[in-house]
Tab-separated table of C-alpha atoms in Angstrom:
chain	number	residue	atom	x	y	z
A	658	UNK	CA	-30.770	-32.045	8.885
A	659	UNK	CA	-29.444	-33.122	12.282
A	660	UNK	CA	-32.321	-32.558	14.896
A	661	UNK	CA	-35.405	-31.833	12.550
A	662	UNK	CA	-38.488	-32.207	14.623
A	663	UNK	CA	-39.758	-30.732	17.898
A	664	UNK	CA	-38.148	-32.033	20.604
A	665	UNK	CA	-35.898	-34.213	18.693
A	666	UNK	CA	-32.389	-35.132	19.306
A	667	UNK	CA	-29.848	-35.776	16.769
A	668	UNK	CA	-26.177	-36.404	17.400
A	669	UNK	CA	-23.695	-37.120	14.423
A	670	UNK	CA	-20.062	-37.762	14.727
A	671	UNK	CA	-17.318	-38.031	12.063
A	672	UNK	CA	-13.984	-38.920	13.246
A	673	UNK	CA	-11.087	-41.242	12.574
A	674	UNK	CA	-9.445	-42.707	9.508
A	675	UNK	CA	-9.595	-45.955	7.577
A	676	UNK	CA	-6.545	-48.400	7.261
A	677	UNK	CA	-5.210	-46.392	4.139
A	678	UNK	CA	-5.318	-43.138	6.427
A	679	UNK	CA	-8.386	-41.712	4.494
A	680	UNK	CA	-10.707	-39.375	6.499
A	681	UNK	CA	-14.085	-40.228	7.623
A	682	UNK	CA	-16.151	-38.351	5.455
A	683	UNK	CA	-19.569	-36.709	5.625
A	684	UNK	CA	-20.530	-35.064	2.284
A	685	UNK	CA	-23.785	-32.586	1.905
A	686	UNK	CA	-24.645	-32.222	-1.654
A	687	UNK	CA	-26.855	-29.651	-0.981
A	688	UNK	CA	-27.618	-27.777	2.434
A	689	UNK	CA	-26.849	-28.990	5.880
A	690	UNK	CA	-28.893	-27.879	9.002
A	691	UNK	CA	-28.290	-28.081	12.214
A	692	UNK	CA	-31.259	-27.722	14.446
A	693	UNK	CA	-32.282	-25.575	11.689
A	694	UNK	CA	-36.378	-25.874	12.135
A	695	UNK	CA	-37.370	-22.083	12.960
A	696	UNK	CA	-39.048	-21.970	16.077
A	697	UNK	CA	-38.568	-25.493	16.842
A	698	UNK	CA	-36.958	-27.076	20.012
A	699	UNK	CA	-34.578	-29.573	18.709
A	700	UNK	CA	-31.611	-30.317	19.621
A	701	UNK	CA	-28.794	-31.095	16.985
A	702	UNK	CA	-25.200	-31.708	17.542
A	703	UNK	CA	-22.343	-32.557	14.745
A	704	UNK	CA	-18.925	-33.550	16.179
A	705	UNK	CA	-16.036	-33.223	13.729
A	706	UNK	CA	-13.144	-35.056	15.590
A	707	UNK	CA	-9.462	-35.992	14.567
A	708	UNK	CA	-9.811	-37.499	11.180
A	709	UNK	CA	-12.929	-36.344	10.326
A	710	UNK	CA	-14.099	-34.413	7.119
A	711	UNK	CA	-17.224	-32.492	6.881
A	712	UNK	CA	-18.077	-31.064	3.238
A	713	UNK	CA	-21.216	-28.962	2.438
A	714	UNK	CA	-21.809	-28.112	-1.148
A	715	UNK	CA	-24.796	-25.833	-0.136
A	716	UNK	CA	-25.494	-23.502	2.612
A	717	UNK	CA	-24.825	-24.549	6.634
A	718	UNK	CA	-27.328	-23.518	9.021
A	719	UNK	CA	-27.092	-23.577	12.730
A	720	UNK	CA	-30.087	-23.112	14.997
A	721	UNK	CA	-30.242	-21.411	18.514
A	722	UNK	CA	-30.327	-25.053	19.803
A	723	UNK	CA	-27.842	-26.376	17.162
A	724	UNK	CA	-23.909	-27.616	18.391
A	725	UNK	CA	-21.256	-27.743	16.474
A	726	UNK	CA	-17.783	-29.092	17.735
A	727	UNK	CA	-14.695	-28.898	16.081
A	728	UNK	CA	-12.063	-31.518	17.936
A	729	UNK	CA	-9.246	-31.960	15.199
A	730	UNK	CA	-11.104	-32.285	12.128
A	731	UNK	CA	-11.904	-30.355	8.812
A	732	UNK	CA	-15.314	-28.313	8.054
A	733	UNK	CA	-15.661	-27.299	4.758
A	734	UNK	CA	-19.033	-25.376	5.481
A	735	UNK	CA	-19.764	-23.918	1.931
A	736	UNK	CA	-21.615	-20.985	2.638
A	737	UNK	CA	-22.542	-19.646	6.172
A	738	UNK	CA	-23.747	-16.382	7.814
A	739	UNK	CA	-22.002	-14.586	10.245
A	740	UNK	CA	-24.171	-15.316	13.335
A	741	UNK	CA	-24.037	-18.841	12.386
A	742	UNK	CA	-20.231	-18.864	12.049
A	743	UNK	CA	-19.902	-17.619	15.526
A	744	UNK	CA	-21.986	-20.690	16.896
A	745	UNK	CA	-19.092	-23.077	15.842
A	746	UNK	CA	-16.684	-23.872	18.731
A	747	UNK	CA	-13.501	-26.195	18.991
A	748	UNK	CA	-10.259	-26.524	20.299
A	749	UNK	CA	-8.438	-27.647	16.934
A	750	UNK	CA	-8.800	-28.401	13.376
A	751	UNK	CA	-9.433	-26.095	10.425
A	752	UNK	CA	-12.524	-23.993	8.804
A	753	UNK	CA	-12.904	-23.547	5.204
A	754	UNK	CA	-15.927	-21.699	3.410
A	755	UNK	CA	-17.661	-18.439	2.349
A	756	UNK	CA	-19.122	-16.136	4.898
A	757	UNK	CA	-22.156	-14.461	3.734
A	758	UNK	CA	-24.442	-13.410	2.986
A	759	UNK	CA	-23.623	-10.528	0.256
A	760	UNK	CA	-24.840	-7.183	1.153
A	761	UNK	CA	-26.941	-5.955	-1.976
A	762	UNK	CA	-29.327	-3.136	-2.162
A	763	UNK	CA	-28.831	0.669	-0.630
A	764	UNK	CA	-27.863	0.544	2.678
A	765	UNK	CA	-27.055	3.157	5.240
A	766	UNK	CA	-24.124	1.975	7.351
A	767	UNK	CA	-25.849	3.175	10.494
A	768	UNK	CA	-28.883	1.068	9.839
A	769	UNK	CA	-26.883	-2.109	9.675
A	770	UNK	CA	-26.905	-4.636	12.649
A	771	UNK	CA	-23.954	-6.655	14.021
A	772	UNK	CA	-24.645	-9.461	11.423
A	773	UNK	CA	-24.999	-7.297	8.459
A	774	UNK	CA	-21.913	-5.480	9.197
A	775	UNK	CA	-20.157	-8.930	9.536
A	776	UNK	CA	-20.903	-9.673	5.937
A	777	UNK	CA	-18.934	-6.458	4.869
A	778	UNK	CA	-15.748	-8.355	6.375
A	779	UNK	CA	-12.476	-8.764	4.701
A	780	UNK	CA	-11.376	-11.549	2.474
A	781	UNK	CA	-10.150	-13.981	5.522
A	782	UNK	CA	-12.302	-13.405	8.870
A	783	UNK	CA	-10.262	-13.005	11.901
A	784	UNK	CA	-10.830	-15.817	14.860
A	785	UNK	CA	-10.491	-12.975	17.215
A	786	UNK	CA	-13.956	-11.642	16.081
A	787	UNK	CA	-15.378	-15.265	17.043
A	788	UNK	CA	-14.851	-15.541	20.531
A	789	UNK	CA	-16.415	-19.493	20.569
A	790	UNK	CA	-13.742	-20.359	17.745
A	791	UNK	CA	-10.335	-21.582	19.124
A	792	UNK	CA	-9.380	-23.653	16.014
A	793	UNK	CA	-6.867	-22.828	12.886
A	794	UNK	CA	-8.529	-20.992	10.274
A	795	UNK	CA	-7.725	-22.010	6.595
A	796	UNK	CA	-7.723	-18.037	5.785
A	797	UNK	CA	-6.761	-18.984	1.952
A	798	UNK	CA	-10.068	-20.501	1.621
A	799	UNK	CA	-12.230	-18.600	3.886
A	800	UNK	CA	-14.056	-15.299	2.411
A	801	UNK	CA	-16.835	-13.345	3.225
A	802	UNK	CA	-19.890	-12.120	0.864
A	803	UNK	CA	-18.989	-8.457	1.305
A	804	UNK	CA	-20.659	-5.685	-0.101
A	805	UNK	CA	-22.420	-5.925	-3.964
A	806	UNK	CA	-24.673	-2.727	-3.211
A	807	UNK	CA	-24.510	0.867	-2.573
A	808	UNK	CA	-23.296	1.707	1.077
A	809	UNK	CA	-23.658	5.350	2.234
A	810	UNK	CA	-23.865	7.038	5.384
A	811	UNK	CA	-22.078	7.789	9.034
A	812	UNK	CA	-21.120	4.273	10.813
A	813	UNK	CA	-18.223	2.489	12.225
A	814	UNK	CA	-17.502	-1.497	11.958
A	815	UNK	CA	-15.788	-3.739	13.696
A	816	UNK	CA	-14.923	-5.735	10.544
A	817	UNK	CA	-13.119	-5.041	7.512
A	818	UNK	CA	-14.559	-4.372	4.055
A	819	UNK	CA	-14.882	-6.573	1.052
A	820	UNK	CA	-16.005	-4.187	-1.414
A	821	UNK	CA	-17.049	-6.579	-4.652
A	822	UNK	CA	-16.542	-5.817	-8.181
A	823	UNK	CA	-20.243	-4.362	-8.330
A	824	UNK	CA	-20.398	-2.605	-5.113
A	825	UNK	CA	-19.951	0.897	-4.609
A	826	UNK	CA	-19.145	2.914	-0.841
A	827	UNK	CA	-19.977	6.708	-1.111
A	828	UNK	CA	-19.558	9.301	1.407
A	829	UNK	CA	-20.516	12.903	1.296
A	830	UNK	CA	-19.181	15.940	2.942
A	831	UNK	CA	-19.427	15.326	6.480
A	832	UNK	CA	-19.758	11.828	6.705
A	833	UNK	CA	-17.397	9.671	7.905
A	834	UNK	CA	-17.026	5.603	7.672
A	835	UNK	CA	-14.531	3.510	9.699
A	836	UNK	CA	-13.767	-0.293	8.863
A	837	UNK	CA	-11.579	-1.698	12.199
A	838	UNK	CA	-11.185	-5.091	10.854
A	839	UNK	CA	-8.422	-6.835	8.934
A	840	UNK	CA	-7.871	-7.639	5.219
A	841	UNK	CA	-10.236	-4.473	3.739
A	842	UNK	CA	-9.992	-4.711	-0.024
A	843	UNK	CA	-11.630	-3.094	-2.956
A	844	UNK	CA	-12.683	-4.555	-6.539
A	845	UNK	CA	-15.402	-2.009	-6.961
A	846	UNK	CA	-15.522	1.462	-6.358
A	847	UNK	CA	-15.355	3.963	-3.332
A	848	UNK	CA	-16.588	7.377	-3.869
A	849	UNK	CA	-15.229	10.190	-1.885
A	850	UNK	CA	-17.717	13.057	-2.207
A	851	UNK	CA	-16.368	15.196	0.543
A	852	UNK	CA	-16.419	12.798	3.153
A	853	UNK	CA	-13.811	10.459	4.465
A	854	UNK	CA	-13.733	6.413	4.434
A	855	UNK	CA	-11.028	5.170	7.127
A	856	UNK	CA	-9.544	1.463	7.460
A	857	UNK	CA	-8.001	1.247	10.968
A	858	UNK	CA	-5.830	-1.546	9.445
A	859	UNK	CA	-4.655	-2.084	6.150
A	860	UNK	CA	-6.275	-1.454	2.924
A	861	UNK	CA	-5.806	-2.958	-0.894
A	862	UNK	CA	-7.328	-1.241	-3.706
A	863	UNK	CA	-6.969	-4.298	-6.186
A	864	UNK	CA	-6.594	-4.325	-9.941
A	865	UNK	CA	-10.161	-3.663	-10.780
A	866	UNK	CA	-10.474	-0.983	-8.115
A	867	UNK	CA	-11.490	2.501	-8.042
A	868	UNK	CA	-11.080	5.234	-5.592
A	869	UNK	CA	-12.469	8.340	-7.130
A	870	UNK	CA	-13.021	12.114	-5.731
A	871	UNK	CA	-12.564	14.398	-3.191
A	872	UNK	CA	-12.198	13.966	0.621
A	873	UNK	CA	-10.262	11.837	2.784
A	874	UNK	CA	-8.744	8.108	2.178
A	875	UNK	CA	-7.050	6.844	5.685
A	876	UNK	CA	-5.504	3.446	6.089
A	877	UNK	CA	-3.695	3.160	9.560
A	878	UNK	CA	-1.357	0.379	8.785
A	879	UNK	CA	-1.039	1.446	5.011
A	880	UNK	CA	-2.620	0.878	1.643
A	881	UNK	CA	-1.514	-0.838	-1.423
A	882	UNK	CA	-2.919	0.082	-4.850
A	883	UNK	CA	-2.861	-2.186	-7.639
A	884	UNK	CA	-5.983	-0.393	-9.451
A	885	UNK	CA	-6.885	3.279	-10.239
A	886	UNK	CA	-6.935	6.214	-7.669
A	887	UNK	CA	-8.630	9.371	-9.257
A	888	UNK	CA	-8.642	12.456	-7.142
A	889	UNK	CA	-10.065	15.908	-7.583
A	890	UNK	CA	-10.674	19.126	-5.835
A	891	UNK	CA	-9.098	18.593	-2.430
A	892	UNK	CA	-8.002	15.145	-1.329
A	893	UNK	CA	-6.372	14.063	1.753
A	894	UNK	CA	-4.696	10.790	1.884
A	895	UNK	CA	-3.535	9.334	5.329
A	896	UNK	CA	-1.120	6.305	5.880
A	897	UNK	CA	1.638	4.670	3.837
A	898	UNK	CA	1.026	4.565	0.068
A	899	UNK	CA	2.642	1.531	-2.149
A	900	UNK	CA	1.584	2.124	-5.685
A	901	UNK	CA	2.687	-1.254	-7.284
A	902	UNK	CA	3.231	-1.906	-11.088
A	903	UNK	CA	-0.275	-2.165	-12.304
A	904	UNK	CA	-1.331	0.954	-9.993
A	905	UNK	CA	-2.546	4.250	-11.164
A	906	UNK	CA	-2.819	7.501	-9.242
A	907	UNK	CA	-4.248	10.592	-10.721
A	908	UNK	CA	-4.697	14.305	-9.549
A	909	UNK	CA	-6.921	16.412	-11.842
A	910	UNK	CA	-8.444	19.800	-11.050
A	911	UNK	CA	-7.181	20.342	-7.459
A	912	UNK	CA	-4.958	19.531	-5.050
A	913	UNK	CA	-4.226	15.825	-3.654
A	914	UNK	CA	-1.708	15.677	-0.436
A	915	UNK	CA	-0.167	12.446	0.841
A	916	UNK	CA	0.543	12.766	4.581
A	917	UNK	CA	2.813	9.986	5.013
A	918	UNK	CA	5.255	7.745	2.995
A	919	UNK	CA	4.767	7.141	-0.827
A	920	UNK	CA	6.529	4.067	-2.554
A	921	UNK	CA	5.702	4.532	-6.699
A	922	UNK	CA	6.295	1.847	-8.514
A	923	UNK	CA	3.563	2.322	-11.170
A	924	UNK	CA	2.449	5.458	-12.477
A	925	UNK	CA	1.450	8.894	-10.491
A	926	UNK	CA	0.358	11.857	-12.667
A	927	UNK	CA	-0.488	15.075	-11.661
A	928	UNK	CA	-2.434	16.716	-14.727
A	929	UNK	CA	-2.091	20.298	-15.637
A	930	UNK	CA	-3.571	22.809	-13.563
A	931	UNK	CA	-3.291	20.560	-10.287
A	932	UNK	CA	-1.078	19.912	-7.541
A	933	UNK	CA	0.398	17.082	-5.693
A	934	UNK	CA	1.891	17.509	-2.400
A	935	UNK	CA	4.064	14.879	-0.284
A	936	UNK	CA	4.858	15.448	3.332
A	937	UNK	CA	6.361	12.071	3.703
A	938	UNK	CA	8.902	10.582	2.123
A	939	UNK	CA	8.489	9.937	-1.727
A	940	UNK	CA	10.510	7.041	-3.589
A	941	UNK	CA	10.532	5.086	-6.890
A	942	UNK	CA	9.278	6.434	-10.278
A	943	UNK	CA	8.429	10.089	-10.690
A	944	UNK	CA	5.361	11.949	-11.704
A	945	UNK	CA	4.190	11.438	-15.330
A	946	UNK	CA	1.874	14.532	-15.792
A	947	UNK	CA	2.167	18.407	-16.637
A	948	UNK	CA	1.282	19.624	-13.067
A	949	UNK	CA	2.893	20.981	-10.055
A	950	UNK	CA	4.616	18.338	-7.193
A	951	UNK	CA	5.594	19.751	-4.218
A	952	UNK	CA	7.915	18.154	-2.031
A	953	UNK	CA	7.847	18.766	1.893
A	954	UNK	CA	9.619	15.741	3.072
A	955	UNK	CA	12.332	13.202	1.473
A	956	UNK	CA	12.890	12.736	-2.316
A	957	UNK	CA	14.584	9.737	-2.840
A	958	UNK	CA	14.914	9.201	-6.500
A	959	UNK	CA	14.700	5.885	-8.272
A	960	UNK	CA	15.761	2.568	-6.806
A	961	UNK	CA	19.170	3.368	-5.014
A	962	UNK	CA	20.180	4.514	-7.282
A	963	UNK	CA	17.948	5.665	-10.045
A	964	UNK	CA	16.440	8.066	-12.544
A	965	UNK	CA	13.161	9.998	-11.677
A	966	UNK	CA	11.124	12.070	-13.887
A	967	UNK	CA	8.524	14.812	-13.319
A	968	UNK	CA	6.837	15.882	-16.591
A	969	UNK	CA	5.628	19.241	-15.034
A	970	UNK	CA	6.905	21.656	-12.483
A	971	UNK	CA	9.028	20.653	-9.184
A	972	UNK	CA	9.155	22.545	-6.123
A	973	UNK	CA	10.965	21.782	-3.030
A	974	UNK	CA	9.563	23.198	0.197
A	975	UNK	CA	11.272	24.496	3.197
A	976	UNK	CA	11.154	21.366	5.063
A	977	UNK	CA	11.895	19.078	1.975
A	978	UNK	CA	15.079	17.102	1.494
A	979	UNK	CA	16.749	15.527	-1.399
A	980	UNK	CA	18.624	12.215	-0.838
A	981	UNK	CA	21.346	11.294	-3.793
A	982	UNK	CA	23.058	8.226	-3.918
A	983	UNK	CA	26.352	8.073	-5.832
A	984	UNK	CA	27.924	4.379	-6.684
A	985	UNK	CA	29.571	5.513	-10.103
A	986	UNK	CA	29.590	7.897	-13.003
A	987	UNK	CA	26.519	6.510	-14.953
A	988	UNK	CA	23.250	8.815	-14.467
A	989	UNK	CA	20.216	7.364	-13.567
A	990	UNK	CA	22.212	3.815	-13.156
A	991	UNK	CA	25.223	4.470	-10.858
A	992	UNK	CA	24.160	7.629	-9.284
A	993	UNK	CA	20.676	9.354	-8.762
A	994	UNK	CA	19.397	11.734	-11.256
A	995	UNK	CA	16.224	14.010	-11.720
A	996	UNK	CA	14.875	15.328	-14.721
A	997	UNK	CA	12.210	18.104	-14.448
A	998	UNK	CA	10.729	18.962	-17.822
A	999	UNK	CA	9.358	22.345	-16.666
A	1000	UNK	CA	10.414	24.636	-13.812
A	1001	UNK	CA	12.101	23.948	-10.422
A	1002	UNK	CA	12.109	25.585	-7.201
A	1003	UNK	CA	14.800	24.681	-4.884
A	1004	UNK	CA	14.780	24.888	-1.095
A	1005	UNK	CA	15.550	22.486	1.837
A	1006	UNK	CA	18.349	20.322	2.425
A	1007	UNK	CA	20.679	18.321	0.197
A	1008	UNK	CA	22.038	15.122	1.444
A	1009	UNK	CA	24.655	13.079	-0.407
A	1010	UNK	CA	25.942	9.547	0.142
A	1011	UNK	CA	27.877	6.698	-1.136
A	1012	UNK	CA	26.975	3.445	-2.049
A	1013	UNK	CA	28.646	0.013	-2.778
A	1014	UNK	CA	32.343	1.381	-1.851
A	1015	UNK	CA	32.522	3.756	-4.415
A	1016	UNK	CA	34.954	6.853	-4.028
A	1017	UNK	CA	34.832	9.566	-6.259
A	1018	UNK	CA	37.882	10.984	-7.868
A	1019	UNK	CA	39.280	14.211	-8.908
A	1020	UNK	CA	37.742	16.070	-12.085
A	1021	UNK	CA	34.408	14.218	-12.193
A	1022	UNK	CA	30.900	15.600	-12.746
A	1023	UNK	CA	27.254	14.140	-11.677
A	1024	UNK	CA	24.312	15.999	-12.968
A	1025	UNK	CA	21.725	15.542	-10.351
A	1026	UNK	CA	19.131	17.788	-11.514
A	1027	UNK	CA	18.331	18.681	-15.186
A	1028	UNK	CA	15.873	21.383	-15.820
A	1029	UNK	CA	13.900	22.271	-18.872
A	1030	UNK	CA	12.538	25.314	-17.822
A	1031	UNK	CA	13.767	28.105	-15.117
A	1032	UNK	CA	15.248	27.275	-12.133
A	1033	UNK	CA	15.008	29.350	-9.119
A	1034	UNK	CA	16.507	29.125	-5.329
A	1035	UNK	CA	19.288	27.025	-3.998
A	1036	UNK	CA	19.538	24.288	-1.197
A	1037	UNK	CA	20.249	25.672	2.593
A	1038	UNK	CA	23.217	26.616	3.132
A	1039	UNK	CA	24.660	25.758	-0.105
A	1040	UNK	CA	25.475	28.630	-2.654
A	1041	UNK	CA	27.158	28.567	-5.985
A	1042	UNK	CA	30.539	26.432	-5.853
A	1043	UNK	CA	30.194	25.779	-2.236
A	1044	UNK	CA	31.621	22.609	-0.468
A	1045	UNK	CA	28.947	20.106	-0.164
A	1046	UNK	CA	31.419	17.259	1.825
A	1047	UNK	CA	34.371	15.228	1.709
A	1048	UNK	CA	33.263	11.981	0.415
A	1049	UNK	CA	35.783	9.113	0.766
A	1050	UNK	CA	38.734	11.813	0.471
A	1051	UNK	CA	37.461	13.827	-2.125
A	1052	UNK	CA	35.660	17.286	-1.859
A	1053	UNK	CA	32.675	17.513	-3.753
A	1054	UNK	CA	31.284	21.233	-4.506
A	1055	UNK	CA	27.822	22.102	-6.178
A	1056	UNK	CA	26.967	24.435	-9.260
A	1057	UNK	CA	23.700	25.562	-10.242
A	1058	UNK	CA	24.774	26.373	-13.516
A	1059	UNK	CA	25.903	23.184	-15.073
A	1060	UNK	CA	24.236	21.614	-18.470
A	1061	UNK	CA	22.428	24.318	-20.485
A	1062	UNK	CA	23.059	26.631	-17.514
A	1063	UNK	CA	20.672	26.337	-15.116
A	1064	UNK	CA	20.794	22.371	-14.473
A	1065	UNK	CA	22.089	21.459	-10.723
A	1066	UNK	CA	25.496	19.282	-10.849
A	1067	UNK	CA	28.031	17.875	-8.044
A	1068	UNK	CA	31.534	18.091	-9.190
A	1069	UNK	CA	34.911	17.281	-7.849
A	1070	UNK	CA	37.857	19.942	-8.639
A	1071	UNK	CA	40.450	19.807	-11.421
A	1072	UNK	CA	43.728	18.945	-9.937
A	1073	UNK	CA	45.795	22.404	-9.634
A	1074	UNK	CA	48.785	22.572	-12.340
A	1075	UNK	CA	51.379	22.204	-9.481
A	1076	UNK	CA	49.834	18.923	-8.668
A	1077	UNK	CA	49.835	18.040	-12.373
A	1078	UNK	CA	53.358	19.226	-12.770
A	1079	UNK	CA	54.412	17.227	-9.208
A	1080	UNK	CA	52.413	13.982	-10.775
A	1081	UNK	CA	54.483	14.164	-14.248
A	1082	UNK	CA	57.723	14.603	-12.211
A	1083	UNK	CA	56.713	11.472	-9.977
A	1084	UNK	CA	56.436	9.512	-13.430
A	1085	UNK	CA	59.730	10.920	-14.899
A	1086	UNK	CA	61.606	9.768	-11.641
A	1087	UNK	CA	60.050	6.277	-11.690
A	1088	UNK	CA	61.014	5.810	-15.330
A	1089	UNK	CA	64.567	7.169	-14.814
A	1090	UNK	CA	64.797	4.755	-12.057
A	1091	UNK	CA	63.534	1.422	-14.096
A	1092	UNK	CA	66.206	2.757	-16.679
């Protein structure tokens, strides 16, 4: 304890290195208190200057009269409250430790004070939230207590959210919970029971994280999914979504709407009788479910190019666009191909582009849409057999009767007989000249 008794004054300075360059070190094997006697009038000061290292294995407590100055050294404070962390001042140096305590029990977010809200903060605190702190923060080693209880209600926090493995956040109809800090993440459960959870910055649903229910999930700086998102009834997802290889997003018993861009590197599944609607762009893997997927934005198959499969019905809305890239003749590898297991409804635009210097030739076919069920509709302005455009000097046309009669393909024309004759004549002339 630095500054223990009433009226006492205690000053400890840790600084400098020995001849071998080793830091001057102070190790507290348990807790460290700086003017931490409750209700006392002691004055304690801890200075950690260049070359100094203070390591606390327990909890650091800084009282109202306590001062911790960081001037080039390193303070590994163990565990500290958000309120006490704000009492650290400095001009240089580094910090590492855990900001707590962890929020436990059943809590209404509207009843939490500023200190309690800070415990919800993300995996690394942002020093802009601590005006007295002007030092370099070792974000790889600084984390917060987070939530390990049940958090519910209506309210806003200036800090992010770390929802721990045994923590749950729940919002019912009419409720809205806002987290404005950086680094928000979920390893527990977020239950949408008709309400909305909003992150004004980014959000990561980690591998053990579960987001479940109906309502709204919003991340203004985008969200990353490594875990499971299971939506039902009417669900709204706002903000760009990156579904990583371990991520699973399902829609069951209702309609899930994505209002911004979705990149699917994992699995997205629309179960039978359910609908998933995309208003932004959609790229990557397809949908493994047997429900209905509705595209109102851009569909970019595969991974430039690639194969995208939809296990149920696929509908292109009036505002949709299908972007097809051609780089060769192998479907799914050298040009984009979409497989629809059930029915296909076409509307919207078709955009075709070439990749890697590829140039189409005459008498080539590109099966861009294979349909297991029925196909209805056509792309805007493109009737059967009409010209899609000229690509590298070769005209490409469209047919809706390819494959078994209802697939969609692009094709270049077969050379006319007169052209073939001229080509043959040219060969004979060349042959006679060589003779």
